[in-house]
CSV table of C-alpha atoms and ligand atoms in Angstrom, one decimal:
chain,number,residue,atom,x,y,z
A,1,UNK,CA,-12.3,-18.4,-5.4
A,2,UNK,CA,-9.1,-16.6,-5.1
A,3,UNK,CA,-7.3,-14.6,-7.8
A,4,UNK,CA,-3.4,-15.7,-7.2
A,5,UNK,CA,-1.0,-12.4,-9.5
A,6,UNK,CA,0.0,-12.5,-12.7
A,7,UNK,CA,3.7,-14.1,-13.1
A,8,UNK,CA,6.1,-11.7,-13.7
A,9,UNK,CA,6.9,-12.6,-17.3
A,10,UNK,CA,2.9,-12.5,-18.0
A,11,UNK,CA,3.1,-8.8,-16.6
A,12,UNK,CA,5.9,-7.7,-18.1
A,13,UNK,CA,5.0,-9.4,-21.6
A,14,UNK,CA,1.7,-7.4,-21.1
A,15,UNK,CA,3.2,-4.4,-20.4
A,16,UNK,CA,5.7,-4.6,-22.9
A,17,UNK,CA,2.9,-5.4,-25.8
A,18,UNK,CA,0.3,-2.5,-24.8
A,19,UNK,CA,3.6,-0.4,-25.3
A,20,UNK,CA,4.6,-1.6,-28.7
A,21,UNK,CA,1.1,-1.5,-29.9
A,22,UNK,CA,0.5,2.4,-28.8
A,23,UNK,CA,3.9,4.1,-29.3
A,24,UNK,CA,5.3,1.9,-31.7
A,25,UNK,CA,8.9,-0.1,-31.6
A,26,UNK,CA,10.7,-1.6,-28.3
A,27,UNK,CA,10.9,0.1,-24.9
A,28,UNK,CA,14.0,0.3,-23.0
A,29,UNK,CA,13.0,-2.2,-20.7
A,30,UNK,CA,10.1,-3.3,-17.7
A,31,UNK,CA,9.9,-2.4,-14.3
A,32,UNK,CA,7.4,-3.4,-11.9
A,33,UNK,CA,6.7,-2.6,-8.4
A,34,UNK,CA,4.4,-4.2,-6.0
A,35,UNK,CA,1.1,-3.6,-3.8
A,36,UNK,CA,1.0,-4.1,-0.1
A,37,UNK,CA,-0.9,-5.4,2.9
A,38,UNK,CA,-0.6,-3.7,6.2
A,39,UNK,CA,-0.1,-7.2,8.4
A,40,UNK,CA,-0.7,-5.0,11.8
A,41,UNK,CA,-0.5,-0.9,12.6
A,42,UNK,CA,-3.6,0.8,11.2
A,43,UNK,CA,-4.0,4.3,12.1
A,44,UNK,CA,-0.6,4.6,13.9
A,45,UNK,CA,1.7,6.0,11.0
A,46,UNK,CA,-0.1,9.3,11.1
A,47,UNK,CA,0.0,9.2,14.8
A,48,UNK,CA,4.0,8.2,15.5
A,49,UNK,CA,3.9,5.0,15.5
A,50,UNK,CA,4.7,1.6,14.1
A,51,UNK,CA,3.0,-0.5,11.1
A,52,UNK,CA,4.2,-3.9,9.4
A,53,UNK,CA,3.5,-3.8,6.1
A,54,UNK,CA,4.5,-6.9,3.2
A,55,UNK,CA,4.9,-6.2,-0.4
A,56,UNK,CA,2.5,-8.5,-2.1
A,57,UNK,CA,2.8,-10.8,-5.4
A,58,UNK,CA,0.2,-8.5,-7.2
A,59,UNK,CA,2.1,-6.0,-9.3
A,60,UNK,CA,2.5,-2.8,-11.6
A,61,UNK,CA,4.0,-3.5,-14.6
A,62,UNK,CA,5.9,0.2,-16.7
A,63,UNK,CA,7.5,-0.6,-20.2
A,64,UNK,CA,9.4,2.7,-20.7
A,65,UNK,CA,11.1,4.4,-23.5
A,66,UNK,CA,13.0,8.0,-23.0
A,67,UNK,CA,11.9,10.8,-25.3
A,68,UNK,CA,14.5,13.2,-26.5
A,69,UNK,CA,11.7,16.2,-26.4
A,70,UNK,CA,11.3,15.8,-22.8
A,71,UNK,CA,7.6,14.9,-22.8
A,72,UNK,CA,5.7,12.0,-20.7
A,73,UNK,CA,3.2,10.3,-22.5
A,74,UNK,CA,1.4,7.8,-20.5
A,75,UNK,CA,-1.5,4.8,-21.4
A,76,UNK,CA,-2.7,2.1,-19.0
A,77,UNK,CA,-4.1,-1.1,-20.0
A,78,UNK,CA,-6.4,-0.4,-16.4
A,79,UNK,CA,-7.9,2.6,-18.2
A,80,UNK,CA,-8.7,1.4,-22.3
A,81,UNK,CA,-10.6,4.1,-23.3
A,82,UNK,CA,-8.5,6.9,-22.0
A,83,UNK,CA,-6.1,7.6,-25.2
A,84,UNK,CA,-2.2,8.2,-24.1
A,85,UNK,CA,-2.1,11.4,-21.9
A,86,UNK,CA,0.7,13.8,-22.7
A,87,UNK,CA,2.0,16.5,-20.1
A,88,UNK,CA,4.5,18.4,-22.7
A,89,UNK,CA,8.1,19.6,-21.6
A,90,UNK,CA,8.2,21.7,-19.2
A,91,UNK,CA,7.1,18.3,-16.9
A,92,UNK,CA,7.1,20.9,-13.8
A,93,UNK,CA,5.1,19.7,-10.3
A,94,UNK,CA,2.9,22.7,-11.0
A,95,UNK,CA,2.0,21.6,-14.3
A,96,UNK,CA,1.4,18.1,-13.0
A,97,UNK,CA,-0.7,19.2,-10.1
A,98,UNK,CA,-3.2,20.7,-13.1
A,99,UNK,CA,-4.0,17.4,-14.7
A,100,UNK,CA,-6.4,15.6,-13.3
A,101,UNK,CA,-7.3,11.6,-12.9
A,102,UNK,CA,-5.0,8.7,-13.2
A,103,UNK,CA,-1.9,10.6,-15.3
A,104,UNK,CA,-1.5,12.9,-12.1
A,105,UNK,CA,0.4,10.5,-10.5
A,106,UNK,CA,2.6,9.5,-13.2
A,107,UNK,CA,3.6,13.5,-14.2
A,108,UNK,CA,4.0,14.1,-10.4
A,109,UNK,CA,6.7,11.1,-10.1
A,110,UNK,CA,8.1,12.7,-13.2
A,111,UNK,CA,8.4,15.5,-12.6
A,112,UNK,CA,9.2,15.5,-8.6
A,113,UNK,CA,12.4,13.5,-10.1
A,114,UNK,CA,13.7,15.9,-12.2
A,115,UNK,CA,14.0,18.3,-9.1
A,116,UNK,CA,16.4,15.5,-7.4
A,117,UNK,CA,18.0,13.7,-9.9
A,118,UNK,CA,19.4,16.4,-12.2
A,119,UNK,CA,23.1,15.9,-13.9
A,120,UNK,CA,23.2,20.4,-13.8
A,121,UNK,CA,22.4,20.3,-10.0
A,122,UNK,CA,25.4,19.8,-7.6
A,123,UNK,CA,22.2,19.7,-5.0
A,124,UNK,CA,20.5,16.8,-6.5
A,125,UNK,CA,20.2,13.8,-4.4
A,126,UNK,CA,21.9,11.6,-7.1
A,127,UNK,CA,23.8,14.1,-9.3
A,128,UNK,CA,24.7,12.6,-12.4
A,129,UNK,CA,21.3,11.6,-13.7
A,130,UNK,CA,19.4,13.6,-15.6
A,131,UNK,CA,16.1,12.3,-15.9
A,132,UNK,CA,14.4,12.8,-19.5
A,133,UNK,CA,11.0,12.6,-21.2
A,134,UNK,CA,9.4,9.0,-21.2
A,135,UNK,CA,7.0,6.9,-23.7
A,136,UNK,CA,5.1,5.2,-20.8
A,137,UNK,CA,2.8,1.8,-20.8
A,138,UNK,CA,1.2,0.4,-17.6
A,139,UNK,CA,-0.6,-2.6,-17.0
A,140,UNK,CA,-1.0,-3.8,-13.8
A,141,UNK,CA,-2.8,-6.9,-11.8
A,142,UNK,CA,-3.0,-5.0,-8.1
A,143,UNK,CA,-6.6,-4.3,-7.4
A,144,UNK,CA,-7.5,-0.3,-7.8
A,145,UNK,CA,-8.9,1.4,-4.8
A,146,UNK,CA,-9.1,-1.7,-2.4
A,147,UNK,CA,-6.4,-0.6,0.0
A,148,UNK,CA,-3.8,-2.4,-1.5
A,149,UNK,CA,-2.1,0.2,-3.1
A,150,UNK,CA,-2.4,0.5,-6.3
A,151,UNK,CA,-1.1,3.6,-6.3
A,152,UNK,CA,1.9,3.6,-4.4
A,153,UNK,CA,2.6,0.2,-6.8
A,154,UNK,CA,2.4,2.9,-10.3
A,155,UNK,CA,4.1,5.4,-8.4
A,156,UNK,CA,7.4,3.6,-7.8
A,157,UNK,CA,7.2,1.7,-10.7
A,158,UNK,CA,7.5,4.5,-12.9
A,159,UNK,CA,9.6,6.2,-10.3
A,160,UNK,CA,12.2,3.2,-11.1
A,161,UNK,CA,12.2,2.8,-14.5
A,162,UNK,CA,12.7,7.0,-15.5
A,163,UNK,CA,15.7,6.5,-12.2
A,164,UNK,CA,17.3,3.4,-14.4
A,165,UNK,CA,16.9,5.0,-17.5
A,166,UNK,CA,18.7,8.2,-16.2
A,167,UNK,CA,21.5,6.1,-15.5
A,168,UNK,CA,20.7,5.5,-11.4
A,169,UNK,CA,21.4,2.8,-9.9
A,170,UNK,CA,18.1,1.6,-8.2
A,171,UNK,CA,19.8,-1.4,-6.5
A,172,UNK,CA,21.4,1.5,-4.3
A,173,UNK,CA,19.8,1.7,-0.7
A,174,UNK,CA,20.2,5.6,-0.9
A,175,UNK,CA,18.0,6.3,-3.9
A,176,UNK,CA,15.2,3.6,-2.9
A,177,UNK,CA,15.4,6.4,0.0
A,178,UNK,CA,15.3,9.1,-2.0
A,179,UNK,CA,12.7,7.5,-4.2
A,180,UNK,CA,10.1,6.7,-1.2
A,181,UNK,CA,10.4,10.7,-0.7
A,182,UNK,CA,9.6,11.9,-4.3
A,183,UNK,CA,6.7,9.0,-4.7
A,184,UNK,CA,5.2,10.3,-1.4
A,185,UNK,CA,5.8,13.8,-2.1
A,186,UNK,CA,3.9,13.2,-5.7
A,187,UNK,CA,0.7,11.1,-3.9
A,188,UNK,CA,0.5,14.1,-1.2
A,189,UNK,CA,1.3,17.4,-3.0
A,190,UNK,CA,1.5,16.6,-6.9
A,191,UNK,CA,-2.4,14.3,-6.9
A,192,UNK,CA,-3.2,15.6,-3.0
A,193,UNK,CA,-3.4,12.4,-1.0
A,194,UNK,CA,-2.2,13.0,2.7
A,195,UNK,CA,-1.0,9.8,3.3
A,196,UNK,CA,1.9,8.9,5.3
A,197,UNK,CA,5.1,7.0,3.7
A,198,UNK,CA,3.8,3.0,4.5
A,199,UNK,CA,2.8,2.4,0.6
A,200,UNK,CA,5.8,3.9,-0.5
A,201,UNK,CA,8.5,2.2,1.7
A,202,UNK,CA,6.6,-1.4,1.2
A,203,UNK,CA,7.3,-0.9,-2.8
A,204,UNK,CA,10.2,0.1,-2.5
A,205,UNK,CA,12.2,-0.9,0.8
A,206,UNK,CA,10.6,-4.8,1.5
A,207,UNK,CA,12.0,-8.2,0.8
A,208,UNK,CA,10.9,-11.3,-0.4
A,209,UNK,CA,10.2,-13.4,2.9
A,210,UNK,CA,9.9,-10.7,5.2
A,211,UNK,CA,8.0,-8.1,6.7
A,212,UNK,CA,8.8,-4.3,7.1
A,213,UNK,CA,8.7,-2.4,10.5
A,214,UNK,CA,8.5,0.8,10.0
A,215,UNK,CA,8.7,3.3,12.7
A,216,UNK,CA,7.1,6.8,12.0
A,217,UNK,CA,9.0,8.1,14.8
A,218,UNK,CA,12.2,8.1,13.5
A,219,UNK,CA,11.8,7.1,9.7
A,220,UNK,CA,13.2,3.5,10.2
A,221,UNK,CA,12.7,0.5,8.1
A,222,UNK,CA,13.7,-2.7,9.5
A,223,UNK,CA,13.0,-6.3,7.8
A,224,UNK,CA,11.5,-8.9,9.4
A,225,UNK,CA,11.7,-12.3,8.5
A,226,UNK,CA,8.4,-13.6,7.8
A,227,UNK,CA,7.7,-17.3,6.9
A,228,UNK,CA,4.3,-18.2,6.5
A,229,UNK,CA,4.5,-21.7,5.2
A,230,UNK,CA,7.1,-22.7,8.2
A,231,UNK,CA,4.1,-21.5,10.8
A,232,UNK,CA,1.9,-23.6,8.5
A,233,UNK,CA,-0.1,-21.2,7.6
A,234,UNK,CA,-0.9,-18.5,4.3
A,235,UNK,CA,-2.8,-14.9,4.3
A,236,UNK,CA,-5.7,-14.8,2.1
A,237,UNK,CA,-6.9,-10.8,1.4
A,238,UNK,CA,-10.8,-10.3,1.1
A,239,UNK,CA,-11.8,-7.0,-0.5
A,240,UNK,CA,-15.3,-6.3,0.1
A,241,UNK,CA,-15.3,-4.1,-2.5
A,242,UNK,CA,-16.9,-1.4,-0.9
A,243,UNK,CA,-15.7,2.1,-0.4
A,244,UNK,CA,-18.4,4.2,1.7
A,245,UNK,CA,-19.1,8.3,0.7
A,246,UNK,CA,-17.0,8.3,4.5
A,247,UNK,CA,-14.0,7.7,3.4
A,248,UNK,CA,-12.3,10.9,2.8
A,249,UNK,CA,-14.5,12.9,5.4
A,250,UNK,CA,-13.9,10.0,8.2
A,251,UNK,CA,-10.2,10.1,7.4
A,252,UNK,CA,-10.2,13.6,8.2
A,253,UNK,CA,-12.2,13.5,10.9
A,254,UNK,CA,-10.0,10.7,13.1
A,255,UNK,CA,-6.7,12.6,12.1
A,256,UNK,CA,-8.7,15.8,13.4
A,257,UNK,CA,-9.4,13.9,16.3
A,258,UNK,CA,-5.8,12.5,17.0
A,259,UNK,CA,-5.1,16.2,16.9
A,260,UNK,CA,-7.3,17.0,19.7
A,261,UNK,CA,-5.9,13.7,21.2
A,262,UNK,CA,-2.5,15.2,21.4
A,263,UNK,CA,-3.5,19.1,22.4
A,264,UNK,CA,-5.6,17.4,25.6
A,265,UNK,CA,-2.1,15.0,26.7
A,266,UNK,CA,0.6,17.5,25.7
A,267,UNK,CA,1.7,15.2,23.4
A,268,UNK,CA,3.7,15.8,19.9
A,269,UNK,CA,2.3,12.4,18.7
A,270,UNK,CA,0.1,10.0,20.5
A,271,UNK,CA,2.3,7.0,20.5
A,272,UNK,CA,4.7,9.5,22.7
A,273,UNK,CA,1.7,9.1,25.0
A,274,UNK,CA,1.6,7.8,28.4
A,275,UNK,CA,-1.1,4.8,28.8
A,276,UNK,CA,-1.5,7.1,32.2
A,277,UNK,CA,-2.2,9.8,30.8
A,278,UNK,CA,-4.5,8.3,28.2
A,279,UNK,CA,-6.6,6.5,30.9
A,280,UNK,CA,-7.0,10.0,32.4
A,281,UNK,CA,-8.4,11.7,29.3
A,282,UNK,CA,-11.6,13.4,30.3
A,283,UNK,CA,-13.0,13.1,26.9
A,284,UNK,CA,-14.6,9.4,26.1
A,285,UNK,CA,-13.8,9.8,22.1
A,286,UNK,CA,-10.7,11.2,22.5
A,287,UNK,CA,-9.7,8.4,25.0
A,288,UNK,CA,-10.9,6.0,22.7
A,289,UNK,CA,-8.9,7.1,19.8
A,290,UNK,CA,-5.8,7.6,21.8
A,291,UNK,CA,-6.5,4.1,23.6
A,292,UNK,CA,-6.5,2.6,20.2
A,293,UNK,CA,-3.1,4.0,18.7
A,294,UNK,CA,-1.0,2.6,22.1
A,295,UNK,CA,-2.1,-0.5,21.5
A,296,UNK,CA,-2.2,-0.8,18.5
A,297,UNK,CA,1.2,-0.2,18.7
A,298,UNK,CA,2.1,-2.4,21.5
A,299,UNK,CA,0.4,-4.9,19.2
A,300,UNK,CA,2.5,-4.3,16.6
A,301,UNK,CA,5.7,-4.9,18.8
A,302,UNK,CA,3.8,-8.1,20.1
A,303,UNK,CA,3.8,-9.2,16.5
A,304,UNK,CA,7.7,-9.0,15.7
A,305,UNK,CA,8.2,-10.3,18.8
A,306,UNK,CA,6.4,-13.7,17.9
A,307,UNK,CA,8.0,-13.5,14.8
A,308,UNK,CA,11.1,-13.5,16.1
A,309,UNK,CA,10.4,-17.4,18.0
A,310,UNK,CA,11.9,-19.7,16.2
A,311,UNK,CA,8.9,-21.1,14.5
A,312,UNK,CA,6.2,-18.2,15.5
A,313,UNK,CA,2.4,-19.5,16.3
A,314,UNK,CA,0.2,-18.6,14.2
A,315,UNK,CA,-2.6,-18.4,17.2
A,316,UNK,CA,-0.6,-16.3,18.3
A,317,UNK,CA,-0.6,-14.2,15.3
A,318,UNK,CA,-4.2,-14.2,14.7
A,319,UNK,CA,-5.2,-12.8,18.3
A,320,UNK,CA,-3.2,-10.0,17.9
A,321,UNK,CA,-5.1,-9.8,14.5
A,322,UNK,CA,-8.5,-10.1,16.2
A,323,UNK,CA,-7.6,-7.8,19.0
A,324,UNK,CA,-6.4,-5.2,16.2
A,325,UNK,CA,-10.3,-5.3,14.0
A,326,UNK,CA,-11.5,-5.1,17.6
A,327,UNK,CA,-9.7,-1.5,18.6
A,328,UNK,CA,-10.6,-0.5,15.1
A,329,UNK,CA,-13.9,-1.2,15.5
A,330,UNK,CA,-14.4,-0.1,18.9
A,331,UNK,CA,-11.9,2.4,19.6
A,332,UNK,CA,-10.9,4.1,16.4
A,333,UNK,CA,-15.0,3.3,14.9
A,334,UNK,CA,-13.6,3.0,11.1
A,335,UNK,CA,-14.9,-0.5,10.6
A,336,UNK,CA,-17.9,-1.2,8.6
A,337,UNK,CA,-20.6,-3.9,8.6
A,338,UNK,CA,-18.8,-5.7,5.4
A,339,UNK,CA,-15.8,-5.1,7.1
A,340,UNK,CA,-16.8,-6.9,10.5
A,341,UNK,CA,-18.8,-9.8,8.2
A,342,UNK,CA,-15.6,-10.8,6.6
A,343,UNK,CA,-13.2,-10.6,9.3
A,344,UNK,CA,-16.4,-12.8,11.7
A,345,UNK,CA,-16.8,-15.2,8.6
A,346,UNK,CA,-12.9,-16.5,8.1
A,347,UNK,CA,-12.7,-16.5,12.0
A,348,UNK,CA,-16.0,-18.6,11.8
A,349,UNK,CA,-14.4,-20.9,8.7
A,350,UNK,CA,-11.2,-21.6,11.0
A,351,UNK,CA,-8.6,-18.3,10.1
A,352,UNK,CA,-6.2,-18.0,12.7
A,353,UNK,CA,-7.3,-14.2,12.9
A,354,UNK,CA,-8.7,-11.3,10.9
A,355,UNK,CA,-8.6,-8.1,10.9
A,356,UNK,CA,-9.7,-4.7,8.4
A,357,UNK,CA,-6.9,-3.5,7.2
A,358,UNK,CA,-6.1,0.3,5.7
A,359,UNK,CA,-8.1,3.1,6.8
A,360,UNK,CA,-11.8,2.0,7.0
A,361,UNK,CA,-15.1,2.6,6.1
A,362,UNK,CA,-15.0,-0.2,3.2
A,363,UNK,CA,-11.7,-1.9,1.8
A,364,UNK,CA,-10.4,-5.4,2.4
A,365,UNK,CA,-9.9,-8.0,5.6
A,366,UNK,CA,-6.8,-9.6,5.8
A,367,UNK,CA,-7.1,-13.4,7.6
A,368,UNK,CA,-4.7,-15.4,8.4
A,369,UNK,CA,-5.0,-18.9,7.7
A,370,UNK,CA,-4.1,-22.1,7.9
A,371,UNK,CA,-1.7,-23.7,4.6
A,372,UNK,CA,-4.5,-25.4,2.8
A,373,UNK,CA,-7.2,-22.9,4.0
A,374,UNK,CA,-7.7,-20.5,1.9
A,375,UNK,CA,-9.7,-21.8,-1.4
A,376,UNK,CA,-12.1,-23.3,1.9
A,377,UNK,CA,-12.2,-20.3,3.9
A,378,UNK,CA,-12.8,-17.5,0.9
A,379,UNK,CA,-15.8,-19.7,-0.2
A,380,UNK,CA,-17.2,-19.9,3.2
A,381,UNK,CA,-16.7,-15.6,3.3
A,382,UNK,CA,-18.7,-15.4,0.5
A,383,UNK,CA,-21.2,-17.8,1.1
A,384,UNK,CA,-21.6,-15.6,4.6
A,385,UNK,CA,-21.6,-12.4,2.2
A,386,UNK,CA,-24.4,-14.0,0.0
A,387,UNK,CA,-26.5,-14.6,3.3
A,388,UNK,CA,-26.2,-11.2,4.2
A,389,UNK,CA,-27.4,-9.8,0.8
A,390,UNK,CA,-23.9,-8.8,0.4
A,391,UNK,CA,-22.0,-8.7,-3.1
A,392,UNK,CA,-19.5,-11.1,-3.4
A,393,UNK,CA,-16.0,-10.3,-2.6
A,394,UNK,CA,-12.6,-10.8,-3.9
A,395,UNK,CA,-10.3,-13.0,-2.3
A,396,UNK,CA,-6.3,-12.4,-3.0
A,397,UNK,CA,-3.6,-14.8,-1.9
A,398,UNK,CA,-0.9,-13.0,0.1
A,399,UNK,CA,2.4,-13.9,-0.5
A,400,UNK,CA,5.7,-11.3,1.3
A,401,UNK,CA,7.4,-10.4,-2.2
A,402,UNK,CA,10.2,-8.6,-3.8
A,403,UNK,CA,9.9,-4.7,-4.1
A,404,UNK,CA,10.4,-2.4,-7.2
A,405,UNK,CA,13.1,-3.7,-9.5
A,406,UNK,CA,14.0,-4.4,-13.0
A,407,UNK,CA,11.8,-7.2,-14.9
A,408,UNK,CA,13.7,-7.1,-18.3
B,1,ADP,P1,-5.2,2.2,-3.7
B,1,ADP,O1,-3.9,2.8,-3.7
B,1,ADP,O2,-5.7,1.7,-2.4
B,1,ADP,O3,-5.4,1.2,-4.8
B,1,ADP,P2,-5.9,4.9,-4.4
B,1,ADP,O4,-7.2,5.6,-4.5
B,1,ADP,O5,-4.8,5.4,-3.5
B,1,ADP,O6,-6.3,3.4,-4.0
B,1,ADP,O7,-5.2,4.8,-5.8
B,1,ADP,C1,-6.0,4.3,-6.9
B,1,ADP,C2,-5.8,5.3,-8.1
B,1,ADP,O8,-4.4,5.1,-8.5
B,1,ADP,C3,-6.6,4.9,-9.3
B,1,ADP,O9,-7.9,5.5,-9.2
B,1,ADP,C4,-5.8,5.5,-10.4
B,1,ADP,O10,-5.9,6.9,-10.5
B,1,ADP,C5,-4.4,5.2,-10.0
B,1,ADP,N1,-3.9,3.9,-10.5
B,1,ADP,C6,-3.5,2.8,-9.8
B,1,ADP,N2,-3.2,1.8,-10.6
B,1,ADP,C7,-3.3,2.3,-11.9
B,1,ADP,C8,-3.0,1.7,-13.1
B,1,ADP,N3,-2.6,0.5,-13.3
B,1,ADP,N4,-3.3,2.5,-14.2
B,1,ADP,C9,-3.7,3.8,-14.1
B,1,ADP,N5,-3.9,4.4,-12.9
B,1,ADP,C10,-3.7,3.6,-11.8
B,2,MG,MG1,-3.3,4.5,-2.5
């Protein structure tokens, strides 16, 4: 079975409701912003390089309300029995970085956005808005802690509704800009995720129908049309719902070991590597973790480039896919046995390709399928995770979306 996203009406009436019912009256409005899937380029944002995320159907639903006091009260409908949180005014970055759990993020967003929209501050990114204390309700239908996001989704979200409510314009192409910034700046120094800016610029920089190459080296984001029902095909996301003790150790370690990587070829990043040089890397792991960040790269560029054809093939698609879980197994030794089961399963039940996506050890597999696959081809995943003495996963339908915006 797969779980297709809430409509945007049903999470913006949910939203909406959890917020009359805890603060009382009507907010100023809904915003939402959405999760993402990685289609190919794990591992190579922290390393220079090139990933291709799309922002998914499954989103984060904020009904806010500015408070005169300047206080943020927040309540989620993801976490019931946690009562509204309240960070009172000052809402500074140090005072956010104290609290600790879920409401982190939302104080950091707050507060990181008083430092660059601020009407007193000729500096400000966008002068003119000063942003204010905020009545908050969240409710959201992207999956917590599977790799899609979640977090980047309530982070932008919010970061979009205090922006409109401050009188920004968040149609503008330079605050989205501005905004991927602050929403990073609160995941990595406000809650204390090192991550790099992928989750943010999917929310906030992708289209509907398209794809988003985003280039590490140089900060670009370029769309990429993406038509999965023209190629006659769909991408189906199975979370194995596993998340080993490994992952914030084994995340450490690789970027240690990219480190090394670079110190042994001279190298500022390892996608400014030589393939040379890389071959000639006295050091098995390191060779293996460098080996896997070229190309994984060159796969990456592989991918556009079929997507550029003017109707792309989908085998095509899926080997890069295949060759990508393959390096990541291999190479960059983040995949898992759940992991491999899924991604062997859908290739078994007829998926053009598969591949782990995010940063490993546990998370999702995302296949790519044909059209009328996907009910067929989750089953057959979970009747292969059954046989395994595996828990069932959860299968998601993929669909390239519309960022953050305004819902009503
Ligand atoms: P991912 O981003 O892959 O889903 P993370 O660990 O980066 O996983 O982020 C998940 C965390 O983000 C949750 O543990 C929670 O603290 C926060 N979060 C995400 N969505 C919500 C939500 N709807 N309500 C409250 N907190 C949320
Ligand atoms: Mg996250």
């Amino acid at each position: 079975m797969t779980t297709e996203p809430r409509s945007a009406a049903e999470g913006a009436r949910r939203a909406d409701a959890l917020f009359r019912r805890v603060f009382g009256g009507t907010p100023r409005g809904v915003w939402s912003a959405p999760g993402r899937v990685n289609l190919i380029g794990e591992h190579t944002d922290h390393n220079g390089g090139l990933c291709l995320p799309i922002a998914l159907g499954h989103r984060t639903y904020v009904a806010l309300r500015a408070r005169a006091d300047g206080a943020v009260r927040v309540v989620s409908a993801q976490h019931p029995h946690d009562g509204p949180a309240t960070l009172s005014s000052p809402v500074t970055p140090g005072r956010a970085a104290a609290v600790t759990g879920w409401p982190a993020y939302i104080f950091g967003v707050a507060s990181l956005l008083r430092a660059h929209l601020g009407a007193a501050d000729p500096a400000a990114a966008v002068p003119g808005a000063a942003v204010p204390g905020a009545d908050i309700a969240i409710d959201s239908c992207v999956p917590q802690g599977a790799g899609l996001s979640s977090s980047a989704a309530l982070e932008c979200a919010v970061a979009c509704a205090l922006a409109a409510v401050a009188g920004a314009d968040i149609g503008d192409p330079h605050l989205r800009s501005v905004l991927v910034d602050v929403t990073r700046a609160a995941e990595n120094d406000v809650v204390g995720v090192p991550s790099g800016a992928m989750d943010q610029s999917a929310a906030l920089l992708a289209a509907a129908g398209h794809a988003l190459l985003l280039d590490a080296a140089d900060g670009t984001a370029t769309p990429v049309p993406f038509d999965t029902a023209a190629m006659g095909a769909s991408l189906l996301i199975v979370d194995t719902r596993t998340a080993h003790a490994l992952v914030e150790g084994g995340y450490a370690t690789r970027r240690a070991e990219c480190a090394a990587a670079e110190r042994a070829l001279g190298v500022r990043t390892l996608s400014g590597a030589d393939d040379a040089d890389v071959v000639g890397l006295a050091d098995p792991l390191l060779r293996a973790r460098a080996r896997h960040v070229l190309t994984e790269n060159a796969r990456v560029r592989a991918f556009v480039e079929e997507l550029a054809a003017p109707v792309p093939a989908p085998q095509r698609l899926g080997a890069l896919l295949d060759a990508s879980h393959a390096s990541l197994r291999d190479d960059f030794a983040v995949s898992t046995d759940e992991l491999d089961c899924a991604a062997d399963a859908a290739r078994e039940a007829g998926a053009f390709g598969a591949r782990m996506v995010g940063a490993g050890f546990g998370g999702a597999v995302l296949a790519l399928v044909p059209a009328d696959g996907a009910a067929r081809i989750a089953e057959r995943i979970t009747d292969a995770f059954r046989a395994a003495g595996l828990p069932d996963p959860a299968c998601y339908p993929a669909h390239p979306s519309a960022p953050a915006r305004s819902e009503r």
